[in-house]
Amino acid sequence: MSIQSWEPAAPTTTLDRPPARERRSVVKPGRFKQYEPVVIGTLSVVIALAAWQIVANARIYSILFVPGPWDVAQAFVKLFQTGDIWLDIGTSGAEIGIGYGMAVVAGLALGLLMGWYTRFQYALDPFVNFFYSTPRIVLIPLFILWFGIEMQPKIAVIFLGALFPIIINTMAGVRNTEAALLRVARSFGAPDALIFRRVVLPGSVPFILTGFRLGVGHALTGVVVGELIAAKHGVGQLIAIAGQTFQTPKMLAGVILIAGTGMLLTTIIQRVENRFQSWRPQIR
Amino acid sequence: MYDRSAKLAAKGVVIEYWLQRSRSLFTAVKGVDLEVRPGELLAIVGPSGCGKTTFLNAVDGLIPIAGGSLTLDGREIRSPGRDRAMVFQQPGLLPWRTVLGNVIFGVEAQGSMTKTQAIARARQQIELVGLKGFEDAYPLELSGGMQQRVNLARALLTDPEMLLLDEPFAALDAQTREMMQLELLKIWSQTRKTALFITHDIKEAIYLADRVIVFTRRPGRVKNVVDIKLSRPRDLRVKRDPQFLTYEDEIWESIQEELAVPAERLIAGVPAA
Ligand SMILES: Nc1ncnc2c1ncn2[C@@H]1O[C@H](COP(=O)(O)OP(=O)(O)OP(=O)(O)O)[C@@H](O)[C@H]1O
Ligand SMILES: [Mg+2]
């Protein structure tokens, strides 16, 4: 019968297979592969420190210009031998905690509102754009004028520093909700509140956390620069005074304190992010 | 005869899109007349871009119609409702939810069941579509065919009166597609839900449907209706039945006429969209 010839042989029909979705194979990593990031990371830091120490030991430049890592470590230990450092850390910590905390709350709220309600975005966009394209630290003199040289002007500049990256990224997260998912939700008659909570918000988490992470950088810049300009206590103030009095190792010890804080906060955010991303197959 | 008892009735349906860039109205569907009888599985085929998805979206209530009337059980369709459920061309699964979480999403959105009830029913539904054991897998860990099963299960769990399917198997390979067709028929024959099925695949349309409707090229209209008088239950061998091939020829030619580029447009160098 001619019927047989109508149906092409099975294998040829698979040719019109559409581009397959990329599937990442999750092969169990080998023993070394597993520790590779830590091992390589540690090694490169050790090498960099060693190189730095060698250059410093050569003493081509005086300790004032190029202190070695050992000098900085000693200065770091010395910092903690007097009680004063805790007042500085406490002051800076409180400024960051309050300023950044307020930025997270306000930035999240404003970003979600601006992403969800277009009109709200239209209304606030000019201000967000203005402040985002202005380095907020230039406002410090004004804040000092308004609030004095206690913690308030630093809190204000930290708040403004961290606020806008959080707003902008949160807004982008809401805006980038996949249209297909929204269509599915609408098709099943989901009320707006449910769409927001179950579709938009979970989908925005990576964006929001990126905003938080960028905010950390801005907050730290704010606290250091704020205290450089005028302060009674604080790690930024410590760095400023050590710098002006040519105590370079001490100054760098302060810098390490700030950098450590930044790395700690970023790591915490990274951990949170990983928790939320457990559904994503490993890329490696 | 079935006029009064039609489940879905479309009379002169016109659907237009507003094109922001050219600031003009674009007519995607122009004057669709068709009826879907209760319990019927109706397939729509037609050239790409002729407005099949557009029409289905209007039936689902996702987009408004610009003219004519579109009624379900005699009531004008204005918005999505619990009486309809869509199986989308792209699965549209929430990547951060497991299979179970995605299957209950439809009823969760409708608010039509308690969560425990939804989960219990979802487990049965997952078994029905052949995904037992994958309840806790995430969509990115599933194959395309498995994702479409979740898409189907999500719609079925809402227990709609009418199932709307937009090329649900188009992205699957030939073997998986045939398997899914078999399973869909199995599920459909158990539930006998009214279904509107859109596809590019003529064989698929004939194999599944009671009637196949061919759309004209854009703006889409009903070109002809082919009654498929193949007995049920149908197994895959029916695809080699001489009657099946006759239907296939008829529909194929009907679509070819629509694809043919008018000579004057060829000369002008404008390919048919
Ligand atoms: N959101 C939209 N805005 C503007 N035009 C659209 C939109 N969606 C579809 N169209 C247009 O309407 C026409 C019909 O589109 P539709 O998606 O309904 O076609 P289709 O028959 O489903 O095609 P296919 O078989 O390729 O899926 C197309 O020409 C398309 O360009
Ligand atoms: Mg389509």
CSV table of N, CA, C and O in Angstrom, one decimal, chain A residues 30-119:
chain,number,residue,atom,x,y,z
A,30,GLY,N,34.6,17.0,41.3
A,30,GLY,CA,35.7,16.2,41.9
A,30,GLY,C,36.2,16.9,43.2
A,30,GLY,O,35.9,18.0,43.5
A,31,ARG,N,37.1,16.2,43.9
A,31,ARG,CA,37.5,16.7,45.2
A,31,ARG,C,38.2,18.0,45.1
A,31,ARG,O,37.9,18.9,45.8
A,32,PHE,N,39.1,18.1,44.1
A,32,PHE,CA,39.9,19.4,44.0
A,32,PHE,C,39.0,20.5,43.5
A,32,PHE,O,39.0,21.6,44.1
A,33,LYS,N,38.1,20.1,42.5
A,33,LYS,CA,37.2,21.1,41.9
A,33,LYS,C,36.4,21.8,43.0
A,33,LYS,O,36.1,23.0,43.0
A,34,GLN,N,36.0,21.0,44.0
A,34,GLN,CA,35.2,21.5,45.1
A,34,GLN,C,35.9,22.6,45.9
A,34,GLN,O,35.3,23.6,46.3
A,35,TYR,N,37.2,22.4,46.2
A,35,TYR,CA,37.9,23.4,47.0
A,35,TYR,C,38.6,24.4,46.1
A,35,TYR,O,39.3,25.3,46.6
A,36,GLU,N,38.5,24.3,44.8
A,36,GLU,CA,39.3,25.1,43.9
A,36,GLU,C,39.2,26.6,44.2
A,36,GLU,O,40.2,27.3,44.3
A,37,PRO,N,37.9,27.1,44.3
A,37,PRO,CA,37.8,28.6,44.5
A,37,PRO,C,38.6,29.0,45.8
A,37,PRO,O,39.3,30.0,45.7
A,38,VAL,N,38.5,28.3,46.9
A,38,VAL,CA,39.2,28.7,48.1
A,38,VAL,C,40.7,28.6,47.9
A,38,VAL,O,41.4,29.5,48.3
A,39,VAL,N,41.1,27.5,47.4
A,39,VAL,CA,42.6,27.3,47.2
A,39,VAL,C,43.2,28.3,46.4
A,39,VAL,O,44.2,29.0,46.8
A,40,ILE,N,42.6,28.6,45.2
A,40,ILE,CA,43.2,29.5,44.3
A,40,ILE,C,43.1,30.9,44.9
A,40,ILE,O,44.1,31.7,44.8
A,41,GLY,N,42.0,31.2,45.5
A,41,GLY,CA,41.8,32.6,46.1
A,41,GLY,C,42.8,32.8,47.2
A,41,GLY,O,43.5,33.9,47.2
A,42,THR,N,43.0,31.8,48.1
A,42,THR,CA,44.0,32.0,49.2
A,42,THR,C,45.4,32.2,48.6
A,42,THR,O,46.1,33.0,49.1
A,43,LEU,N,45.7,31.3,47.6
A,43,LEU,CA,47.0,31.4,47.0
A,43,LEU,C,47.3,32.7,46.5
A,43,LEU,O,48.4,33.3,46.7
A,44,SER,N,46.4,33.3,45.7
A,44,SER,CA,46.7,34.6,45.1
A,44,SER,C,46.8,35.7,46.1
A,44,SER,O,47.7,36.6,46.0
A,45,VAL,N,46.0,35.6,47.2
A,45,VAL,CA,46.2,36.6,48.3
A,45,VAL,C,47.6,36.5,48.9
A,45,VAL,O,48.3,37.4,49.2
A,46,VAL,N,48.0,35.2,49.2
A,46,VAL,CA,49.3,35.0,49.8
A,46,VAL,C,50.4,35.5,49.0
A,46,VAL,O,51.3,36.2,49.4
A,47,ILE,N,50.3,35.2,47.7
A,47,ILE,CA,51.4,35.7,46.8
A,47,ILE,C,51.4,37.2,46.7
A,47,ILE,O,52.5,37.9,46.8
A,48,ALA,N,50.2,37.9,46.7
A,48,ALA,CA,50.2,39.3,46.7
A,48,ALA,C,50.8,39.9,47.9
A,48,ALA,O,51.6,40.8,47.9
A,49,LEU,N,50.5,39.3,49.1
A,49,LEU,CA,51.0,39.8,50.4
A,49,LEU,C,52.5,39.6,50.4
A,49,LEU,O,53.3,40.5,50.8
A,50,ALA,N,53.0,38.5,49.9
A,50,ALA,CA,54.4,38.2,49.9
A,50,ALA,C,55.2,39.2,49.0
A,50,ALA,O,56.2,39.8,49.4
A,51,ALA,N,54.6,39.5,47.9
A,51,ALA,CA,55.2,40.5,47.0
A,51,ALA,C,55.3,41.8,47.6
A,51,ALA,O,56.3,42.5,47.6
A,52,TRP,N,54.2,42.2,48.3
A,52,TRP,CA,54.1,43.5,49.0
A,52,TRP,C,55.2,43.6,50.0
A,52,TRP,O,55.9,44.5,50.2
A,53,GLN,N,55.3,42.4,50.8
A,53,GLN,CA,56.3,42.4,51.9
A,53,GLN,C,57.7,42.5,51.4
A,53,GLN,O,58.5,43.3,51.9
A,54,ILE,N,57.9,41.9,50.2
A,54,ILE,CA,59.3,42.0,49.6
A,54,ILE,C,59.6,43.4,49.2
A,54,ILE,O,60.7,43.9,49.5
A,55,VAL,N,58.7,44.0,48.6
A,55,VAL,CA,58.9,45.4,48.1
A,55,VAL,C,59.1,46.3,49.4
A,55,VAL,O,60.0,47.1,49.4
A,56,ALA,N,58.3,46.1,50.4
A,56,ALA,CA,58.4,46.9,51.6
A,56,ALA,C,59.8,46.7,52.3
A,56,ALA,O,60.5,47.6,52.7
A,57,ASN,N,60.2,45.4,52.4
A,57,ASN,CA,61.4,45.0,53.0
A,57,ASN,C,62.6,45.6,52.3
A,57,ASN,O,63.7,45.9,52.9
A,58,ALA,N,62.5,45.8,51.0
A,58,ALA,CA,63.6,46.4,50.2
A,58,ALA,C,63.9,47.8,50.7
A,58,ALA,O,65.0,48.3,50.5
A,59,ARG,N,62.8,48.4,51.3
A,59,ARG,CA,62.9,49.8,51.9
A,59,ARG,C,63.5,50.8,50.9
A,59,ARG,O,64.3,51.6,51.2
A,60,ILE,N,63.0,50.7,49.6
A,60,ILE,CA,63.3,51.7,48.7
A,60,ILE,C,62.6,53.0,49.1
A,60,ILE,O,63.1,54.1,48.9
A,61,TYR,N,61.5,52.7,49.6
A,61,TYR,CA,60.7,53.9,50.1
A,61,TYR,C,60.6,53.7,51.6
A,61,TYR,O,60.6,52.6,52.1
A,62,SER,N,60.4,54.8,52.3
A,62,SER,CA,60.3,54.7,53.7
A,62,SER,C,59.0,54.1,54.2
A,62,SER,O,58.1,54.0,53.4
A,63,ILE,N,58.9,53.7,55.4
A,63,ILE,CA,57.7,53.1,56.0
A,63,ILE,C,56.5,54.0,55.9
A,63,ILE,O,55.4,53.6,55.8
A,64,LEU,N,56.8,55.3,55.8
A,64,LEU,CA,55.8,56.3,55.7
A,64,LEU,C,55.0,56.1,54.4
A,64,LEU,O,53.8,56.3,54.3
A,65,PHE,N,55.8,55.8,53.3
A,65,PHE,CA,55.2,55.7,52.0
A,65,PHE,C,54.7,54.3,51.7
A,65,PHE,O,53.6,54.2,51.2
A,66,VAL,N,55.5,53.3,52.0
A,66,VAL,CA,55.1,52.0,51.7
A,66,VAL,C,55.4,51.1,52.9
A,66,VAL,O,56.4,50.5,53.0
A,67,PRO,N,54.4,51.0,53.9
A,67,PRO,CA,54.6,50.1,55.0
A,67,PRO,C,54.3,48.7,54.5
A,67,PRO,O,53.5,48.5,53.5
A,68,GLY,N,54.9,47.7,55.0
A,68,GLY,CA,54.7,46.3,54.6
A,68,GLY,C,53.4,45.8,55.3
A,68,GLY,O,52.9,46.4,56.3
A,69,PRO,N,52.9,44.6,54.9
A,69,PRO,CA,51.8,44.0,55.5
A,69,PRO,C,52.0,43.7,57.0
A,69,PRO,O,51.1,43.9,57.8
A,70,TRP,N,53.2,43.4,57.3
A,70,TRP,CA,53.5,43.1,58.7
A,70,TRP,C,53.3,44.4,59.6
A,70,TRP,O,52.7,44.3,60.6
A,71,ASP,N,53.8,45.5,59.0
A,71,ASP,CA,53.6,46.8,59.8
A,71,ASP,C,52.2,47.1,60.0
A,71,ASP,O,51.7,47.5,61.1
A,72,VAL,N,51.4,46.8,58.9
A,72,VAL,CA,49.9,47.1,59.0
A,72,VAL,C,49.3,46.2,60.0
A,72,VAL,O,48.5,46.6,60.9
A,73,ALA,N,49.7,44.9,60.0
A,73,ALA,CA,49.1,44.0,61.0
A,73,ALA,C,49.5,44.4,62.4
A,73,ALA,O,48.6,44.3,63.3
A,74,GLN,N,50.7,44.8,62.6
A,74,GLN,CA,51.0,45.3,64.0
A,74,GLN,C,50.2,46.5,64.4
A,74,GLN,O,49.7,46.5,65.5
A,75,ALA,N,50.0,47.4,63.5
A,75,ALA,CA,49.2,48.6,63.7
A,75,ALA,C,47.8,48.2,64.1
A,75,ALA,O,47.2,48.8,65.0
A,76,PHE,N,47.3,47.2,63.4
A,76,PHE,CA,46.0,46.7,63.5
A,76,PHE,C,45.8,46.2,64.9
A,76,PHE,O,44.8,46.5,65.7
A,77,VAL,N,46.8,45.3,65.4
A,77,VAL,CA,46.7,44.8,66.7
A,77,VAL,C,46.8,45.9,67.8
A,77,VAL,O,46.0,45.9,68.7
A,78,LYS,N,47.6,46.9,67.5
A,78,LYS,CA,47.8,48.0,68.4
A,78,LYS,C,46.5,48.8,68.6
A,78,LYS,O,46.2,49.2,69.7
A,79,LEU,N,45.8,48.9,67.5
A,79,LEU,CA,44.5,49.6,67.5
A,79,LEU,C,43.6,49.0,68.6
A,79,LEU,O,42.9,49.8,69.4
A,80,PHE,N,43.6,47.7,68.7
A,80,PHE,CA,42.7,47.0,69.6
A,80,PHE,C,43.2,46.9,71.0
A,80,PHE,O,42.5,46.4,71.9
A,81,GLN,N,44.5,47.4,71.2
A,81,GLN,CA,45.0,47.4,72.6
A,81,GLN,C,44.5,48.5,73.4
A,81,GLN,O,44.5,48.4,74.6
A,82,THR,N,44.1,49.6,72.8
A,82,THR,CA,43.5,50.7,73.5
A,82,THR,C,42.0,50.6,73.3
A,82,THR,O,41.5,50.1,72.3
A,83,GLY,N,41.2,51.1,74.3
A,83,GLY,CA,39.8,51.0,74.2
A,83,GLY,C,39.2,51.9,73.2
A,83,GLY,O,38.0,51.7,72.8
A,84,ASP,N,39.9,53.0,72.8
A,84,ASP,CA,39.3,54.0,71.9
A,84,ASP,C,38.7,53.5,70.7
A,84,ASP,O,37.7,54.0,70.2
A,85,ILE,N,39.3,52.4,70.1
A,85,ILE,CA,38.9,51.9,68.9
A,85,ILE,C,37.4,51.5,68.9
A,85,ILE,O,36.7,51.6,67.9
A,86,TRP,N,37.0,51.0,70.1
A,86,TRP,CA,35.6,50.5,70.2
A,86,TRP,C,34.6,51.7,70.0
A,86,TRP,O,33.5,51.5,69.5
A,87,LEU,N,35.0,52.8,70.5
A,87,LEU,CA,34.2,54.0,70.4
A,87,LEU,C,34.0,54.4,68.9
A,87,LEU,O,33.0,54.7,68.4
A,88,ASP,N,35.2,54.3,68.2
A,88,ASP,CA,35.2,54.6,66.7
A,88,ASP,C,34.3,53.6,66.0
A,88,ASP,O,33.4,53.9,65.2
A,89,ILE,N,34.5,52.3,66.3
A,89,ILE,CA,33.8,51.2,65.6
A,89,ILE,C,32.3,51.4,65.9
A,89,ILE,O,31.4,51.3,65.1
A,90,GLY,N,32.0,51.6,67.2
A,90,GLY,CA,30.6,51.8,67.6
A,90,GLY,C,29.9,52.9,66.9
A,90,GLY,O,28.8,52.8,66.4
A,91,THR,N,30.7,54.1,66.8
A,91,THR,CA,30.1,55.2,66.2
A,91,THR,C,29.8,55.0,64.7
A,91,THR,O,28.7,55.1,64.2
A,92,SER,N,30.9,54.5,64.0
A,92,SER,CA,30.7,54.2,62.6
A,92,SER,C,29.6,53.1,62.3
A,92,SER,O,28.8,53.2,61.4
A,93,GLY,N,29.7,52.1,63.2
A,93,GLY,CA,28.7,51.0,63.0
A,93,GLY,C,27.3,51.5,63.2
A,93,GLY,O,26.4,51.1,62.4
A,94,ALA,N,27.1,52.4,64.2
A,94,ALA,CA,25.7,52.9,64.4
A,94,ALA,C,25.3,53.7,63.2
A,94,ALA,O,24.1,53.6,62.7
A,95,GLU,N,26.2,54.5,62.7
A,95,GLU,CA,25.9,55.4,61.5
A,95,GLU,C,25.5,54.5,60.4
A,95,GLU,O,24.4,54.7,59.7
A,96,ILE,N,26.3,53.5,60.1
A,96,ILE,CA,26.0,52.6,59.0
A,96,ILE,C,24.7,51.8,59.2
A,96,ILE,O,23.8,51.7,58.4
A,97,GLY,N,24.6,51.3,60.5
A,97,GLY,CA,23.4,50.5,60.8
A,97,GLY,C,22.1,51.3,60.6
A,97,GLY,O,21.2,50.8,59.9
A,98,ILE,N,22.1,52.5,61.1
A,98,ILE,CA,20.9,53.3,61.0
A,98,ILE,C,20.7,53.8,59.6
A,98,ILE,O,19.6,53.6,59.0
A,99,GLY,N,21.7,54.4,59.0
A,99,GLY,CA,21.6,54.9,57.6
A,99,GLY,C,21.2,53.8,56.6
A,99,GLY,O,20.3,54.0,55.8
A,100,TYR,N,22.0,52.7,56.6
A,100,TYR,CA,21.8,51.7,55.7
A,100,TYR,C,20.4,51.0,55.9
A,100,TYR,O,19.7,50.7,55.0
A,101,GLY,N,20.1,50.8,57.2
A,101,GLY,CA,18.9,50.1,57.5
A,101,GLY,C,17.7,50.9,57.0
A,101,GLY,O,16.8,50.4,56.4
A,102,MET,N,17.7,52.3,57.2
A,102,MET,CA,16.7,53.1,56.7
A,102,MET,C,16.6,53.1,55.2
A,102,MET,O,15.5,53.1,54.6
A,103,ALA,N,17.8,53.0,54.5
A,103,ALA,CA,17.8,53.0,53.1
A,103,ALA,C,17.2,51.7,52.5
A,103,ALA,O,16.5,51.7,51.5
A,104,VAL,N,17.5,50.6,53.2
A,104,VAL,CA,16.9,49.3,52.8
A,104,VAL,C,15.4,49.4,52.9
A,104,VAL,O,14.7,49.0,51.9
A,105,VAL,N,14.9,49.8,54.0
A,105,VAL,CA,13.4,49.9,54.2
A,105,VAL,C,12.8,50.8,53.2
A,105,VAL,O,11.9,50.5,52.4
A,106,ALA,N,13.3,52.1,53.1
A,106,ALA,CA,12.7,53.0,52.2
A,106,ALA,C,12.9,52.7,50.7
A,106,ALA,O,12.0,52.8,49.9
A,107,GLY,N,14.1,52.2,50.4
A,107,GLY,CA,14.4,51.9,49.0
A,107,GLY,C,13.6,50.8,48.5
A,107,GLY,O,13.1,50.8,47.4
A,108,LEU,N,13.4,49.8,49.4
A,108,LEU,CA,12.6,48.6,49.0
A,108,LEU,C,11.1,49.1,48.7
A,108,LEU,O,10.5,48.8,47.7
A,109,ALA,N,10.6,49.8,49.7
A,109,ALA,CA,9.2,50.3,49.6
A,109,ALA,C,9.1,51.2,48.3
A,109,ALA,O,8.2,50.9,47.5
A,110,LEU,N,9.9,52.2,48.2
A,110,LEU,CA,9.8,53.1,47.0
A,110,LEU,C,10.0,52.3,45.7
A,110,LEU,O,9.3,52.5,44.7
A,111,GLY,N,11.0,51.4,45.7
A,111,GLY,CA,11.3,50.7,44.4
A,111,GLY,C,10.2,49.8,44.0
A,111,GLY,O,9.8,49.8,42.8
A,112,LEU,N,9.6,49.1,45.0
A,112,LEU,CA,8.4,48.3,44.7
A,112,LEU,C,7.2,49.1,44.2
A,112,LEU,O,6.6,48.8,43.2
A,113,LEU,N,7.0,50.2,44.9
A,113,LEU,CA,5.9,51.1,44.5
A,113,LEU,C,6.1,51.6,43.1
A,113,LEU,O,5.2,51.6,42.2
A,114,MET,N,7.3,52.1,42.8
A,114,MET,CA,7.6,52.7,41.5
A,114,MET,C,7.6,51.6,40.4
A,114,MET,O,7.2,51.9,39.3
A,115,GLY,N,8.0,50.4,40.7
A,115,GLY,CA,7.9,49.3,39.7
A,115,GLY,C,6.5,48.9,39.4
A,115,GLY,O,6.2,48.7,38.3
A,116,TRP,N,5.7,48.9,40.4
A,116,TRP,CA,4.3,48.3,40.3
A,116,TRP,C,3.4,49.4,39.7
A,116,TRP,O,2.5,49.1,38.9
A,117,TYR,N,3.5,50.6,40.3
A,117,TYR,CA,2.6,51.7,39.8
A,117,TYR,C,3.3,52.6,38.9
A,117,TYR,O,4.1,53.4,39.3
A,118,THR,N,3.0,52.6,37.6
A,118,THR,CA,3.7,53.4,36.6
A,118,THR,C,3.6,54.9,36.9
A,118,THR,O,4.6,55.6,36.8
A,119,ARG,N,2.4,55.3,37.4
A,119,ARG,CA,2.3,56.7,37.6
A,119,ARG,C,3.2,57.2,38.8
A,119,ARG,O,3.7,58.3,38.7
